[in-house]
Short mmCIF file of C-alpha atoms in Angstrom, two decimals:
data_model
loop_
_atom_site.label_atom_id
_atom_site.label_comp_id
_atom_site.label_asym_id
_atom_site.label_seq_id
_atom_site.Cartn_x
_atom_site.Cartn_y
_atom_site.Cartn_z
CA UNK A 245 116.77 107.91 108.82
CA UNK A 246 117.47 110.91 105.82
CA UNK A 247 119.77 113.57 105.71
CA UNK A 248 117.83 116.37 103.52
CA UNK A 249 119.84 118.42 101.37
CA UNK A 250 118.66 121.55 99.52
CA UNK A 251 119.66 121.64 95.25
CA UNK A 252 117.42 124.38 95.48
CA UNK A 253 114.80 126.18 97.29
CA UNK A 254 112.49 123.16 98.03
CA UNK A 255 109.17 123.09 99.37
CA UNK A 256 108.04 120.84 102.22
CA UNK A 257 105.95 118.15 101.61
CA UNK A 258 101.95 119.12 100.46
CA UNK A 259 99.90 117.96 103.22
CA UNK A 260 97.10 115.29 103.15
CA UNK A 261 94.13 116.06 101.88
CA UNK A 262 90.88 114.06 101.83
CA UNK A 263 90.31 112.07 98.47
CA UNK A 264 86.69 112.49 96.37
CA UNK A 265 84.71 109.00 95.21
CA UNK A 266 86.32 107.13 92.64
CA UNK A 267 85.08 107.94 89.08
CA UNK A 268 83.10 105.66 86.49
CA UNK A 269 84.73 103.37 84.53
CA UNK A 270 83.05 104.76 81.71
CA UNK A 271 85.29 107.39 81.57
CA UNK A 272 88.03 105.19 80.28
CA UNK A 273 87.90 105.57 76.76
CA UNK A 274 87.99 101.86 75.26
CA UNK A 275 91.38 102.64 73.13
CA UNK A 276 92.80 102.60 76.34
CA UNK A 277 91.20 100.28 78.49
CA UNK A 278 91.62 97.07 75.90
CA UNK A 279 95.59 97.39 76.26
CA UNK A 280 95.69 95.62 79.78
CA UNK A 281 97.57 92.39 80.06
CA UNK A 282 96.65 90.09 82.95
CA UNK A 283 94.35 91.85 85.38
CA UNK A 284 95.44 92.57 89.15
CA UNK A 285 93.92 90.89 92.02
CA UNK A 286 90.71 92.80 92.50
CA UNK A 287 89.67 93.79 96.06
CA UNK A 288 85.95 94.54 97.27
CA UNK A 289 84.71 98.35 97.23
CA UNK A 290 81.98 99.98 98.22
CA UNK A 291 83.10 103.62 96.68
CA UNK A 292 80.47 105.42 94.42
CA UNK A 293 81.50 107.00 91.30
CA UNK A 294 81.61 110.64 90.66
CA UNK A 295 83.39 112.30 87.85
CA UNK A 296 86.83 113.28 87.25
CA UNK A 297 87.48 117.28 87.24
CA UNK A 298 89.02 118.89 84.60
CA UNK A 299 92.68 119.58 84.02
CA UNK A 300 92.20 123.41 84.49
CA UNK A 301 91.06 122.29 87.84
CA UNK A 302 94.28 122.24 88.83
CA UNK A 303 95.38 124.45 91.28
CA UNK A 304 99.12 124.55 90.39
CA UNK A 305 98.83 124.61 86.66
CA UNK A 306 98.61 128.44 85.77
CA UNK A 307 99.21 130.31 82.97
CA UNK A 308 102.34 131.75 84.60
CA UNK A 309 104.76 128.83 86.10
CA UNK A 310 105.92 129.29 89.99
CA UNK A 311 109.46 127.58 89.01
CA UNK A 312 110.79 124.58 89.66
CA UNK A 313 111.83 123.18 92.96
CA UNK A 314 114.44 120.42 94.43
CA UNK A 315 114.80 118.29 97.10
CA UNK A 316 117.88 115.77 98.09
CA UNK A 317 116.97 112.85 100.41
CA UNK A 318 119.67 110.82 101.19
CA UNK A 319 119.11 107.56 103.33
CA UNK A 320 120.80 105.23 105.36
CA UNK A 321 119.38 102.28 104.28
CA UNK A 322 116.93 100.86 100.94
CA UNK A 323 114.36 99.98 103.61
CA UNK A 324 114.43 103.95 104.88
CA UNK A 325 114.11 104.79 101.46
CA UNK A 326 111.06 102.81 100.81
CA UNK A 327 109.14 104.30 103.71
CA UNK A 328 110.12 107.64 103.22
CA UNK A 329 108.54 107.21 99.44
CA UNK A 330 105.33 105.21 100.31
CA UNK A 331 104.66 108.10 102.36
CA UNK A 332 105.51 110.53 99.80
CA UNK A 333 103.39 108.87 96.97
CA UNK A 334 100.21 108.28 99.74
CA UNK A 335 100.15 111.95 100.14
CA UNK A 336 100.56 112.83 96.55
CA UNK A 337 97.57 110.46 95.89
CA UNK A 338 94.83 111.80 98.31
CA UNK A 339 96.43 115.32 97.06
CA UNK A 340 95.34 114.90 93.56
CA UNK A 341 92.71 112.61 94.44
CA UNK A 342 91.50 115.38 96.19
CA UNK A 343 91.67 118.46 93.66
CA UNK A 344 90.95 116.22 90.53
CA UNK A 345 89.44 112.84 91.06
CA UNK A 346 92.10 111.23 89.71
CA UNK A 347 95.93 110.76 90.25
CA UNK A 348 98.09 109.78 87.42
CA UNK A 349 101.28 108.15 88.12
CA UNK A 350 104.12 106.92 85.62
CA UNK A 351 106.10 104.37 86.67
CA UNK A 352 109.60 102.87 85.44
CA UNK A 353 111.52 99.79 85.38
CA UNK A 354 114.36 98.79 87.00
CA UNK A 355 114.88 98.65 90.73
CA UNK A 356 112.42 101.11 90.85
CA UNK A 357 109.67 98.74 91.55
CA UNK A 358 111.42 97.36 94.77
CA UNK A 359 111.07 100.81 95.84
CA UNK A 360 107.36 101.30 96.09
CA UNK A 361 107.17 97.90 98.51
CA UNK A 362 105.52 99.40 101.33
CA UNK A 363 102.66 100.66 99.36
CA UNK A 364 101.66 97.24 98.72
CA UNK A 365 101.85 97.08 103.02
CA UNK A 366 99.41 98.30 105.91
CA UNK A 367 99.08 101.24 106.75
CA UNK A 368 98.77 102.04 102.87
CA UNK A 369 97.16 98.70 101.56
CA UNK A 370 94.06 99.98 103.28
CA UNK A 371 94.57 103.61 103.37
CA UNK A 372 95.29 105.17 99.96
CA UNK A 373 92.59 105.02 97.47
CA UNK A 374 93.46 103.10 95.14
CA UNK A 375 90.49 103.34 92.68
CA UNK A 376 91.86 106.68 91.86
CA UNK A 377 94.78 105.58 90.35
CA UNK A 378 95.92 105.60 86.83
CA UNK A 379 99.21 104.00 86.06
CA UNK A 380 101.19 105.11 82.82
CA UNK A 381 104.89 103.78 81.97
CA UNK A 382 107.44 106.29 81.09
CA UNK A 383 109.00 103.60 78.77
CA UNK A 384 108.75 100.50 77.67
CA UNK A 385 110.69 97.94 75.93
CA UNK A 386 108.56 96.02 72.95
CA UNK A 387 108.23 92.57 73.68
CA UNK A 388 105.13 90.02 75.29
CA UNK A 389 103.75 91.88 78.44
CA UNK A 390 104.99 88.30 79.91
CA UNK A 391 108.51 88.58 78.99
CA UNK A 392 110.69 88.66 81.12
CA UNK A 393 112.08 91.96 79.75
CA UNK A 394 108.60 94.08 79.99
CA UNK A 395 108.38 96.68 82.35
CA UNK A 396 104.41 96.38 82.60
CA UNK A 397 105.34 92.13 83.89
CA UNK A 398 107.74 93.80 86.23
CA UNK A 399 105.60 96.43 87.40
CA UNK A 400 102.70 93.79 88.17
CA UNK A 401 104.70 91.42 89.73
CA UNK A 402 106.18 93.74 92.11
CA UNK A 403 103.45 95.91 92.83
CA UNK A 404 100.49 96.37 90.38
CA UNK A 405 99.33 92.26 92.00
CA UNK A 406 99.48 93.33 95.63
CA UNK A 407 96.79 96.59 95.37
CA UNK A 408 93.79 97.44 94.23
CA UNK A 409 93.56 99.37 91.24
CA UNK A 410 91.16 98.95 88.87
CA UNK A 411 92.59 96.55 85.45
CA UNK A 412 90.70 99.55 83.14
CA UNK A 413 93.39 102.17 84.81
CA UNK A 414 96.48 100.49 83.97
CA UNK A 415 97.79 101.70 80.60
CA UNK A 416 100.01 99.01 79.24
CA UNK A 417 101.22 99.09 75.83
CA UNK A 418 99.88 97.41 72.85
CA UNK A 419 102.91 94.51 72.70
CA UNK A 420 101.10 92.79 68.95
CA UNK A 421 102.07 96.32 67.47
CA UNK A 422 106.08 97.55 66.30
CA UNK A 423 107.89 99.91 67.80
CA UNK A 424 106.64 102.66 66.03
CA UNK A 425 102.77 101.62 66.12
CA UNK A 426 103.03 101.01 69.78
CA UNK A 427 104.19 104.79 70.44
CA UNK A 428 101.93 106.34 68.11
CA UNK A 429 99.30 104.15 70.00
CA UNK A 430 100.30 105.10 73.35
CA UNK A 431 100.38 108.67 72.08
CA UNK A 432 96.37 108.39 70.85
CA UNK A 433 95.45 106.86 74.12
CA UNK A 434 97.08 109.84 76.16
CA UNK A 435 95.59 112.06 73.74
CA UNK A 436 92.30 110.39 74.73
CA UNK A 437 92.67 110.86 78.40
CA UNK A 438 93.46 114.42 78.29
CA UNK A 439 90.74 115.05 76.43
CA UNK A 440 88.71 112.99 78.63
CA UNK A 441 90.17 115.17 81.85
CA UNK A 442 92.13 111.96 83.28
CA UNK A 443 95.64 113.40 82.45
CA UNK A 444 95.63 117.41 83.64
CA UNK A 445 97.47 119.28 80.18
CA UNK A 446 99.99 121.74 80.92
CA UNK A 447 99.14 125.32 80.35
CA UNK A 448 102.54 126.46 80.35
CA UNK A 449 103.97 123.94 77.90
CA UNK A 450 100.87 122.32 76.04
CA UNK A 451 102.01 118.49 77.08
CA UNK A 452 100.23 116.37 78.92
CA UNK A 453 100.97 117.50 83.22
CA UNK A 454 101.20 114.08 85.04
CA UNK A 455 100.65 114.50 88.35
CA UNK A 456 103.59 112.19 89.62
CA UNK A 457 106.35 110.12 87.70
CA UNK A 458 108.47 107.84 89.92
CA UNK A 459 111.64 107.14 87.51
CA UNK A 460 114.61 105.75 88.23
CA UNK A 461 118.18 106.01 86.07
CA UNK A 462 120.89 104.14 84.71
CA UNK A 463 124.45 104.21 85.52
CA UNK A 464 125.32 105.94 82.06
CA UNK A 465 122.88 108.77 83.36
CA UNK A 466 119.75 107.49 81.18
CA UNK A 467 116.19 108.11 82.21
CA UNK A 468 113.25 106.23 80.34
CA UNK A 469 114.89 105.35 77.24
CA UNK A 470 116.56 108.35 76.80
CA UNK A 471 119.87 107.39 76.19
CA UNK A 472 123.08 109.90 76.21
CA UNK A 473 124.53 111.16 72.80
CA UNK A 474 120.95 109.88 70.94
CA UNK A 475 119.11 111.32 68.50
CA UNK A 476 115.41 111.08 70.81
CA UNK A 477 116.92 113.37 73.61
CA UNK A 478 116.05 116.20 71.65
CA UNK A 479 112.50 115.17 70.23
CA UNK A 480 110.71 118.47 71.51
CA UNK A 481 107.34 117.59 69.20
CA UNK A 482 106.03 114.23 70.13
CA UNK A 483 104.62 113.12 73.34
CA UNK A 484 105.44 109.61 73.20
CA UNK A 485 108.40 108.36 70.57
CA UNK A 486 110.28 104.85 69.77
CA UNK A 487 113.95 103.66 69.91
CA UNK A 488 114.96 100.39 67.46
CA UNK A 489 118.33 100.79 68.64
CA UNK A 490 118.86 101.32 71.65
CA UNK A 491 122.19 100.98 73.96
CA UNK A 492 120.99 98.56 76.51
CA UNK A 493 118.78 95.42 75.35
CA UNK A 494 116.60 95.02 74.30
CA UNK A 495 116.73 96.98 71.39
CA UNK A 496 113.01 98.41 70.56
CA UNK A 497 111.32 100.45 72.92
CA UNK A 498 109.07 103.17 73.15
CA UNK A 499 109.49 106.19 75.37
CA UNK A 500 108.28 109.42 77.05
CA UNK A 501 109.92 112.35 75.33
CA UNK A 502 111.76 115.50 77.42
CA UNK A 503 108.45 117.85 77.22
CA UNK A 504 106.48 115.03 78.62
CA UNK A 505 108.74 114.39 81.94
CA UNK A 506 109.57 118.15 81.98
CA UNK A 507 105.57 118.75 82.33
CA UNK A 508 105.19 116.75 85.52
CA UNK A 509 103.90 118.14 88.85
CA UNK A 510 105.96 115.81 90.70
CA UNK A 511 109.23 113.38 89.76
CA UNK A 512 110.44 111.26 92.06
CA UNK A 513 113.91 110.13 91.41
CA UNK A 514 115.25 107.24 92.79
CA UNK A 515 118.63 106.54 92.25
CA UNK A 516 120.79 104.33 94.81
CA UNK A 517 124.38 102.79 95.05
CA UNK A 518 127.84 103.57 94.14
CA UNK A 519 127.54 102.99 90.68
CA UNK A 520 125.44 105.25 89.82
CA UNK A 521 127.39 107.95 91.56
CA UNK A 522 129.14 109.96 88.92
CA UNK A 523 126.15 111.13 87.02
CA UNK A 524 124.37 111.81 90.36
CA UNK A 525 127.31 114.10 90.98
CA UNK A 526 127.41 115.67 87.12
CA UNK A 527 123.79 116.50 87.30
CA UNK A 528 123.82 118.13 91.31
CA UNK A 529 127.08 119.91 90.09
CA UNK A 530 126.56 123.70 89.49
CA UNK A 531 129.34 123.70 86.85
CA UNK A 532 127.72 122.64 83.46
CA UNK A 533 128.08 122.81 79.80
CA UNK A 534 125.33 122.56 77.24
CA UNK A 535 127.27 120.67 75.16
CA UNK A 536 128.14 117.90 76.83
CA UNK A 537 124.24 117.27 79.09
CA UNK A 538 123.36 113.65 80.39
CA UNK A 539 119.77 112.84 79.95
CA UNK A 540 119.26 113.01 83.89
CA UNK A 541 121.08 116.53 83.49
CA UNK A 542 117.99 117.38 81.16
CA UNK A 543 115.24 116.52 83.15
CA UNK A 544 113.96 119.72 85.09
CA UNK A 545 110.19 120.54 85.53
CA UNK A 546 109.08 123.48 84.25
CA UNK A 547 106.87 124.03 87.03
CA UNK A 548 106.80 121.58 89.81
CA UNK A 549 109.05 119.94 92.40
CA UNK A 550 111.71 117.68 91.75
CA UNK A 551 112.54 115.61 94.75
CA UNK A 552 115.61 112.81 94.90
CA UNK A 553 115.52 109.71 96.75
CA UNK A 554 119.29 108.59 97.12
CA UNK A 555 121.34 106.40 99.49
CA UNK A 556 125.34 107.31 100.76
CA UNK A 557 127.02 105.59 98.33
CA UNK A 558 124.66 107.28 95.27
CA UNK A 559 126.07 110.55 96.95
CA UNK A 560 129.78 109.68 97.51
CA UNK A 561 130.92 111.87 95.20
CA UNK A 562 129.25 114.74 96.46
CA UNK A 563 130.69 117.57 98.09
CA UNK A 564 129.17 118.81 101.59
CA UNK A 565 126.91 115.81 101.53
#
């Protein structure tokens, strides 16, 4: 059970749309396909290709922004939270599937990955189409994809092993480069798949428009590897950037900048537990100071909805929750 609780005017839920053929993998361009580590468990499907429509295709990416919107969800439980965001993600997949051919979602580490369970479950196993996925990392830390510090080994434990998406739509890093080569890398392949009308492009800010990012953050208020009082939080020209020294080990990593998680159509944040509580109360809090911003306090779409995914203790601090 959820307790929903405005932080601003939020919109209900898009409803579920019916989802187009998956497209070819020759659409892929090869700078990005050759970056996957060990390939998911493959499924049988009997879906025909068709092609992927372009970003301006998109219905909610105009030249003039409708805002940004919030949403609170506060649960009782991890396992309410879990079904309340398989359902969310399904619906955001045959959405976009839908309009574009394609959904594009960006995942994080952490406990994040415990989170999207029940998509690996029936109903959604069998339901969501999972040949339209493409799967992006907001971050990444630069080490073997089998360490047991990589995001991508974390992500396919958990979740990327138990559905069907196609190996060619999972965008790993390149681990054999540095820090720095890896980002510019990942940059180039985004680049790509823009151009290629995977990844919709913002009209509104020129950076790439993913349709859904499903972040988590720290208990010092981090997101990706944006960390607070560092240099990166204010990148505003690069899409993708790199950190050799960052707070929390390991040290190099690469990263989504601000424009790029700013751009989304969709974040889903979920936070949970009491130690994470104080930032989840700085960055709900109407009183703030410019000078002083966490880097979850920075993250607001520039046109899209912004929905939270929390437990009790997350919100403790909270007044009126």
């Amino acid at each position: 059970m959820s307790t929903s609780v405005s932080a601003a005017a939020a919109a209900a839920l898009l409803p579920i749309l019916h989802g187009r053929r998956s497209p070819p993998a020759s659409r892929v361009p090869t700078i990005c396909r050759r970056r996957i580590g060990p390939s998911p468990r493959l499924f049988s499907s009997s879906s025909t290709s068709s092609p992927i429509l372009p970003a301006a295709a998109m219905a909610t990416d105009g030249a003039t922004p409708a805002g940004s919107k919030s949403k609170l969800l506060v649960f009782d439980s991890k396992e309410d939270l879990a079904v309340s965001l398989a359902k969310y993600t399904a619906e955001l997949s045959q959405k976009f599937a839908a309009e574009r051919g394609a959904f594009t979602a960006v995942l994080s580490g952490g406990s994040l990955i415990d989170s999207l369970s029940k998509l690996t479950e029936p109903p959604y196993l069998e339901s969501v189409d999972w040949s339209k996925w493409h799967v992006f990392w907001v971050d990444e830390r630069v080490v073997p994809k089998d360490h047991e510090d990589s995001n991508y080994k974390l992500a396919f434990d958990g979740f990327l092993s138990k559905v069907p998406i196609p190996p060619g739509q999972v965008y790993a890093i390149n681990d054999a480069l540095s820090a720095e080569g890896a980002a510019d890398d990942y940059e180039a392949c985004l680049k790509q798949l823009v151009k290629n009308g995977v990844i919709a492009m913002s009209t509104a800010t020129g950076f790439p428009r993913f349709d859904l990012q499903l972040l988590g953050m720290g208990p010092d208020g981090h997101i990706a590897s944006l960390f607070p009082g560092h240099p990166l939080v204010n990148e505003k020209e690069r899409w993708v950037t790199y950190i050799k020294d960052s707070p929390k080990p390991p040290p190099e990593r690469i990263t989504f900048t601000f424009p790029v998680i700013n751009s989304s159509a969709y974040i889903a944040m979920v936070v949970t537990g009491a130690g994470k509580a104080g930032p989840v109360q700085k960055a709900l809090s109407d009183k703030k100071t410019s000078s002083d911003l966490l880097p979850i306090e920075m993250a607001v779409l520039q046109d899209g909805e912004f929905t939270w995914f929390t437990d009790k203790p997350a919100v403790s601090l909270l007044q009126n929750k």
